[in-house]
């Protein structure tokens, strides 16, 4: 297997409220994009990633039930902290989680971070955004292109840790040797169009592709925190208990 992670504060924001988890050997990957005032977003995204880390340490194989429990646990913990710690009031986070088992990946997803699969040079968004503009696109009210610059594009309709809807989308998708999976926060997809992401992944080895994607988001303005994981399915089988990489800093 091969996987790589990039995260960057961007050019405008003072903190990086994204968090990410990568356990390459076990095939577990997650991106969380926190929201909330004054560092609270960082707390929320870190708590979501912690729940993923505990999941990866406890279970040897993926299942939809395990993913559902993990998301529920993360939600309850974050909401509990938000309700009891005044500094964390109102915080929440997205979570896009992928766990590969054999020729499938299992996905849990809440919010507007994204998971894509690139196969045969073609990029396909596998998750659906839980955002107001995505609902408007699905309803035919605006185009995907208009959504990218819509003034309300930051409004998400589901999040972990908030009292509203937190229901995760749970899905399985097939994966083949040669597929490249991309998990990312909206700091990438809000700045870089899918066609350019597709080209960067198609034309570069994994590490260079990750560098290129981050550079493109920064050069486009870097208005938000940028986090991305690239994972190439090279045919090897995930192992139990691998080396993990957790990223978190301000
Ligand atoms: Ca963001």
Tab-separated table of C-alpha atoms and ligand atoms in Angstrom:
chain	number	residue	atom	x	y	z
A	1	UNK	CA	0.000	0.000	0.000
A	2	UNK	CA	1.009	3.576	-0.398
A	3	UNK	CA	-0.514	6.579	1.255
A	4	UNK	CA	0.423	10.142	2.017
A	5	UNK	CA	-1.053	13.007	4.014
A	6	UNK	CA	-0.813	16.787	3.679
A	7	UNK	CA	-2.340	19.456	5.862
A	8	UNK	CA	-1.862	23.186	5.826
A	9	UNK	CA	-3.301	26.201	7.604
A	10	UNK	CA	-3.779	27.975	4.283
A	11	UNK	CA	-3.131	31.654	3.649
A	12	UNK	CA	-5.929	33.332	5.572
A	13	UNK	CA	-6.916	31.340	8.637
A	14	UNK	CA	-4.904	31.729	11.802
A	15	UNK	CA	-5.484	28.171	12.985
A	16	UNK	CA	-5.729	24.826	11.323
A	17	UNK	CA	-8.998	23.279	12.495
A	18	UNK	CA	-8.648	20.216	10.276
A	19	UNK	CA	-7.421	16.913	11.684
A	20	UNK	CA	-6.529	13.671	9.955
A	21	UNK	CA	-5.704	10.048	10.684
A	22	UNK	CA	-3.798	7.583	8.553
A	23	UNK	CA	-2.964	3.960	9.364
A	24	UNK	CA	-1.543	2.835	6.070
A	25	UNK	CA	-0.929	-0.793	6.950
A	26	UNK	CA	-4.461	-1.361	8.174
A	27	UNK	CA	-6.002	0.759	5.459
A	28	UNK	CA	-7.753	3.232	7.789
A	29	UNK	CA	-7.952	6.890	6.775
A	30	UNK	CA	-9.959	9.867	8.018
A	31	UNK	CA	-10.271	13.604	7.545
A	32	UNK	CA	-12.199	15.887	9.925
A	33	UNK	CA	-12.877	19.588	9.438
A	34	UNK	CA	-13.765	21.316	12.683
A	35	UNK	CA	-15.887	24.397	13.172
A	36	UNK	CA	-16.557	26.625	16.129
A	37	UNK	CA	-15.113	29.760	17.609
A	38	UNK	CA	-11.668	30.214	19.065
A	39	UNK	CA	-9.935	26.829	18.854
A	40	UNK	CA	-13.122	24.849	19.519
A	41	UNK	CA	-13.114	23.566	15.940
A	42	UNK	CA	-9.731	22.037	16.576
A	43	UNK	CA	-11.070	20.291	19.652
A	44	UNK	CA	-13.997	18.834	17.714
A	45	UNK	CA	-11.949	17.573	14.767
A	46	UNK	CA	-9.326	16.089	17.106
A	47	UNK	CA	-12.004	14.273	19.085
A	48	UNK	CA	-13.438	12.780	15.896
A	49	UNK	CA	-9.996	11.592	14.839
A	50	UNK	CA	-9.407	10.144	18.308
A	51	UNK	CA	-12.542	8.051	17.946
A	52	UNK	CA	-11.196	6.725	14.637
A	53	UNK	CA	-7.856	5.910	16.247
A	54	UNK	CA	-9.570	3.935	19.020
A	55	UNK	CA	-11.633	2.100	16.403
A	56	UNK	CA	-8.533	1.112	14.450
A	57	UNK	CA	-6.835	-0.134	17.621
A	58	UNK	CA	-9.821	-2.187	18.714
A	59	UNK	CA	-11.171	-3.850	15.560
A	60	UNK	CA	-9.292	-6.032	13.127
A	61	UNK	CA	-11.643	-5.758	10.189
A	62	UNK	CA	-14.020	-3.123	8.912
A	63	UNK	CA	-17.783	-3.361	9.070
A	64	UNK	CA	-20.607	-0.925	8.602
A	65	UNK	CA	-21.697	-1.541	12.208
A	66	UNK	CA	-18.268	-0.610	13.548
A	67	UNK	CA	-18.208	2.535	11.457
A	68	UNK	CA	-21.680	3.522	12.621
A	69	UNK	CA	-20.728	3.001	16.277
A	70	UNK	CA	-17.535	4.998	15.821
A	71	UNK	CA	-19.380	7.959	14.353
A	72	UNK	CA	-22.039	7.801	17.076
A	73	UNK	CA	-19.414	7.673	19.802
A	74	UNK	CA	-17.590	10.640	18.316
A	75	UNK	CA	-20.807	12.605	18.029
A	76	UNK	CA	-21.840	11.980	21.632
A	77	UNK	CA	-18.410	12.823	23.007
A	78	UNK	CA	-18.143	16.051	21.052
A	79	UNK	CA	-21.691	17.125	21.881
A	80	UNK	CA	-21.126	16.350	25.547
A	81	UNK	CA	-17.971	18.492	25.575
A	82	UNK	CA	-19.738	21.266	23.667
A	83	UNK	CA	-22.536	21.324	26.231
A	84	UNK	CA	-20.331	21.194	29.320
A	85	UNK	CA	-17.335	23.321	28.339
A	86	UNK	CA	-18.262	26.950	27.604
A	87	UNK	CA	-15.162	27.427	25.424
A	88	UNK	CA	-16.383	24.594	23.209
A	89	UNK	CA	-19.995	25.705	22.913
A	90	UNK	CA	-21.353	25.259	19.419
A	91	UNK	CA	-18.403	23.335	18.054
A	92	UNK	CA	-18.797	20.570	15.509
A	93	UNK	CA	-16.914	18.724	12.841
A	94	UNK	CA	-17.178	16.866	9.588
A	95	UNK	CA	-15.836	13.339	9.410
A	96	UNK	CA	-14.996	11.352	6.298
A	97	UNK	CA	-13.683	7.914	7.219
A	98	UNK	CA	-12.506	5.134	4.909
A	99	UNK	CA	-11.487	1.631	5.922
A	100	UNK	CA	-10.356	-0.851	3.312
A	101	UNK	CA	-11.066	-4.545	3.684
A	102	UNK	CA	-10.173	-6.800	0.766
A	103	UNK	CA	-11.623	-5.488	-2.461
A	104	UNK	CA	-14.010	-3.080	-0.742
A	105	UNK	CA	-13.700	0.155	1.118
A	106	UNK	CA	-16.176	0.957	3.866
A	107	UNK	CA	-17.022	4.606	4.291
A	108	UNK	CA	-18.718	6.697	6.962
A	109	UNK	CA	-19.309	10.300	6.074
A	110	UNK	CA	-20.862	13.366	7.685
A	111	UNK	CA	-20.484	16.927	6.398
A	112	UNK	CA	-18.756	18.475	3.402
A	113	UNK	CA	-15.347	16.864	3.442
A	114	UNK	CA	-15.112	14.467	0.523
A	115	UNK	CA	-13.925	11.047	-0.577
A	116	UNK	CA	-13.081	10.485	-4.230
A	117	UNK	CA	-11.934	7.462	-6.178
A	118	UNK	CA	-9.694	7.853	-9.217
A	119	UNK	CA	-9.814	4.846	-11.526
A	120	UNK	CA	-8.326	4.660	-14.989
A	121	UNK	CA	-7.518	8.358	-14.854
A	122	UNK	CA	-11.117	9.355	-14.048
A	123	UNK	CA	-12.005	11.027	-10.760
A	124	UNK	CA	-15.351	10.221	-9.163
A	125	UNK	CA	-16.766	11.775	-6.004
A	126	UNK	CA	-18.007	8.875	-3.891
A	127	UNK	CA	-19.474	10.826	-0.966
A	128	UNK	CA	-22.253	13.393	-1.209
A	129	UNK	CA	-21.767	16.727	0.518
A	130	UNK	CA	-24.106	17.468	3.403
A	131	UNK	CA	-24.259	21.146	2.600
A	132	UNK	CA	-26.891	23.661	1.656
A	133	UNK	CA	-25.407	24.281	-1.771
A	134	UNK	CA	-25.142	20.545	-2.471
A	135	UNK	CA	-28.853	20.206	-1.650
A	136	UNK	CA	-29.536	23.096	-4.020
A	137	UNK	CA	-27.501	21.425	-6.783
A	138	UNK	CA	-29.328	18.121	-6.247
A	139	UNK	CA	-32.611	20.030	-6.393
A	140	UNK	CA	-31.641	21.673	-9.663
A	141	UNK	CA	-31.705	25.180	-8.198
A	142	UNK	CA	-28.059	26.010	-8.962
A	143	UNK	CA	-25.251	24.384	-10.925
A	144	UNK	CA	-22.198	22.736	-9.384
A	145	UNK	CA	-20.155	25.615	-10.745
A	146	UNK	CA	-22.410	28.181	-9.039
A	147	UNK	CA	-22.132	26.197	-5.805
A	148	UNK	CA	-18.371	26.707	-5.763
A	149	UNK	CA	-18.736	30.466	-5.365
A	150	UNK	CA	-22.141	30.646	-3.676
A	151	UNK	CA	-22.134	32.999	-0.642
A	152	UNK	CA	-23.720	30.308	1.533
A	153	UNK	CA	-21.411	27.497	0.438
A	154	UNK	CA	-20.037	27.092	3.969
A	155	UNK	CA	-23.351	26.075	5.503
A	156	UNK	CA	-23.350	22.358	6.241
A	157	UNK	CA	-26.519	20.436	6.917
A	158	UNK	CA	-25.046	17.603	8.979
A	159	UNK	CA	-22.176	17.630	11.448
A	160	UNK	CA	-20.896	15.677	14.420
A	161	UNK	CA	-21.185	17.305	17.818
A	162	UNK	CA	-24.065	19.607	16.993
A	163	UNK	CA	-27.657	19.118	18.137
A	164	UNK	CA	-29.002	18.895	14.564
A	165	UNK	CA	-28.744	16.080	12.054
A	166	UNK	CA	-25.645	13.932	12.501
A	167	UNK	CA	-26.709	10.823	10.590
A	168	UNK	CA	-23.724	9.401	8.747
A	169	UNK	CA	-23.881	8.134	5.209
A	170	UNK	CA	-22.570	4.557	5.437
A	171	UNK	CA	-21.500	2.868	2.252
A	172	UNK	CA	-19.260	0.282	0.710
A	173	UNK	CA	-17.541	0.761	-2.635
A	174	UNK	CA	-15.370	-1.614	-4.591
A	175	UNK	CA	-11.669	-0.985	-4.981
A	176	UNK	CA	-9.162	-2.459	-7.394
A	177	UNK	CA	-5.383	-2.386	-7.638
A	178	UNK	CA	-4.407	0.918	-9.189
A	179	UNK	CA	-7.296	2.889	-7.712
A	180	UNK	CA	-6.281	6.078	-5.922
A	181	UNK	CA	-8.512	7.266	-3.075
A	182	UNK	CA	-8.579	10.904	-2.057
A	183	UNK	CA	-9.958	12.129	1.261
A	184	UNK	CA	-9.960	15.898	1.664
A	185	UNK	CA	-11.423	18.886	3.419
A	186	UNK	CA	-13.226	21.638	1.514
A	187	UNK	CA	-10.095	23.768	1.661
A	188	UNK	CA	-8.985	21.712	-1.340
A	189	UNK	CA	-12.248	21.256	-3.228
A	190	UNK	CA	-13.369	24.837	-2.641
A	191	UNK	CA	-10.222	26.125	-4.324
A	192	UNK	CA	-9.371	23.506	-6.959
A	193	UNK	CA	-11.747	22.112	-9.560
A	194	UNK	CA	-12.263	18.385	-9.914
A	195	UNK	CA	-10.751	18.360	-13.408
A	196	UNK	CA	-7.507	19.820	-12.059
A	197	UNK	CA	-7.469	17.359	-9.134
A	198	UNK	CA	-7.976	14.528	-11.605
A	199	UNK	CA	-5.113	15.702	-13.787
A	200	UNK	CA	-2.717	16.128	-10.840
A	201	UNK	CA	-3.394	12.584	-9.635
A	202	UNK	CA	-3.189	11.114	-13.144
A	203	UNK	CA	0.070	12.790	-14.084
A	204	UNK	CA	2.119	12.392	-10.887
A	205	UNK	CA	3.381	9.724	-8.509
A	206	UNK	CA	1.538	9.787	-5.194
A	207	UNK	CA	3.848	12.085	-3.199
A	208	UNK	CA	4.206	14.583	-6.023
A	209	UNK	CA	0.460	14.511	-6.614
A	210	UNK	CA	-0.145	15.397	-2.956
A	211	UNK	CA	2.358	18.240	-3.186
A	212	UNK	CA	0.722	19.471	-6.380
A	213	UNK	CA	-2.781	19.440	-4.898
A	214	UNK	CA	-1.696	21.380	-1.833
A	215	UNK	CA	0.213	23.867	-3.972
A	216	UNK	CA	-2.763	24.378	-6.264
A	217	UNK	CA	-5.079	25.100	-3.319
A	218	UNK	CA	-2.598	27.599	-1.884
A	219	UNK	CA	-1.981	29.279	-5.230
A	220	UNK	CA	-5.724	29.588	-5.769
A	221	UNK	CA	-5.881	31.655	-2.584
A	222	UNK	CA	-5.723	29.163	0.276
A	223	UNK	CA	-8.786	30.700	1.912
A	224	UNK	CA	-9.372	27.725	4.206
A	225	UNK	CA	-7.392	24.998	5.939
A	226	UNK	CA	-6.353	22.337	3.435
A	227	UNK	CA	-6.087	18.652	4.302
A	228	UNK	CA	-5.768	15.721	1.932
A	229	UNK	CA	-4.884	12.045	2.037
A	230	UNK	CA	-3.994	10.083	-1.080
A	231	UNK	CA	-4.106	6.307	-0.831
A	232	UNK	CA	-3.161	4.047	-3.706
A	233	UNK	CA	-4.560	0.517	-3.623
A	234	UNK	CA	-1.631	-1.514	-4.867
A	235	UNK	CA	-3.107	-4.965	-4.279
A	236	UNK	CA	-1.569	-5.659	-0.882
A	237	UNK	CA	-3.813	-6.786	1.927
A	238	UNK	CA	-4.240	-4.565	4.955
A	239	UNK	CA	-2.689	-5.949	8.141
A	240	UNK	CA	-3.935	-5.880	11.663
A	241	UNK	CA	-2.378	-3.220	13.871
A	242	UNK	CA	-0.262	-1.061	11.623
A	243	UNK	CA	1.750	2.064	12.124
A	244	UNK	CA	-0.447	5.065	12.475
A	245	UNK	CA	0.103	8.668	11.699
A	246	UNK	CA	-2.002	11.252	13.399
A	247	UNK	CA	-1.734	14.809	12.481
A	248	UNK	CA	-2.694	17.643	14.802
A	249	UNK	CA	-1.068	20.961	15.414
A	250	UNK	CA	-2.015	24.614	15.322
B	1	LIG	CA1	-12.991	23.826	5.964
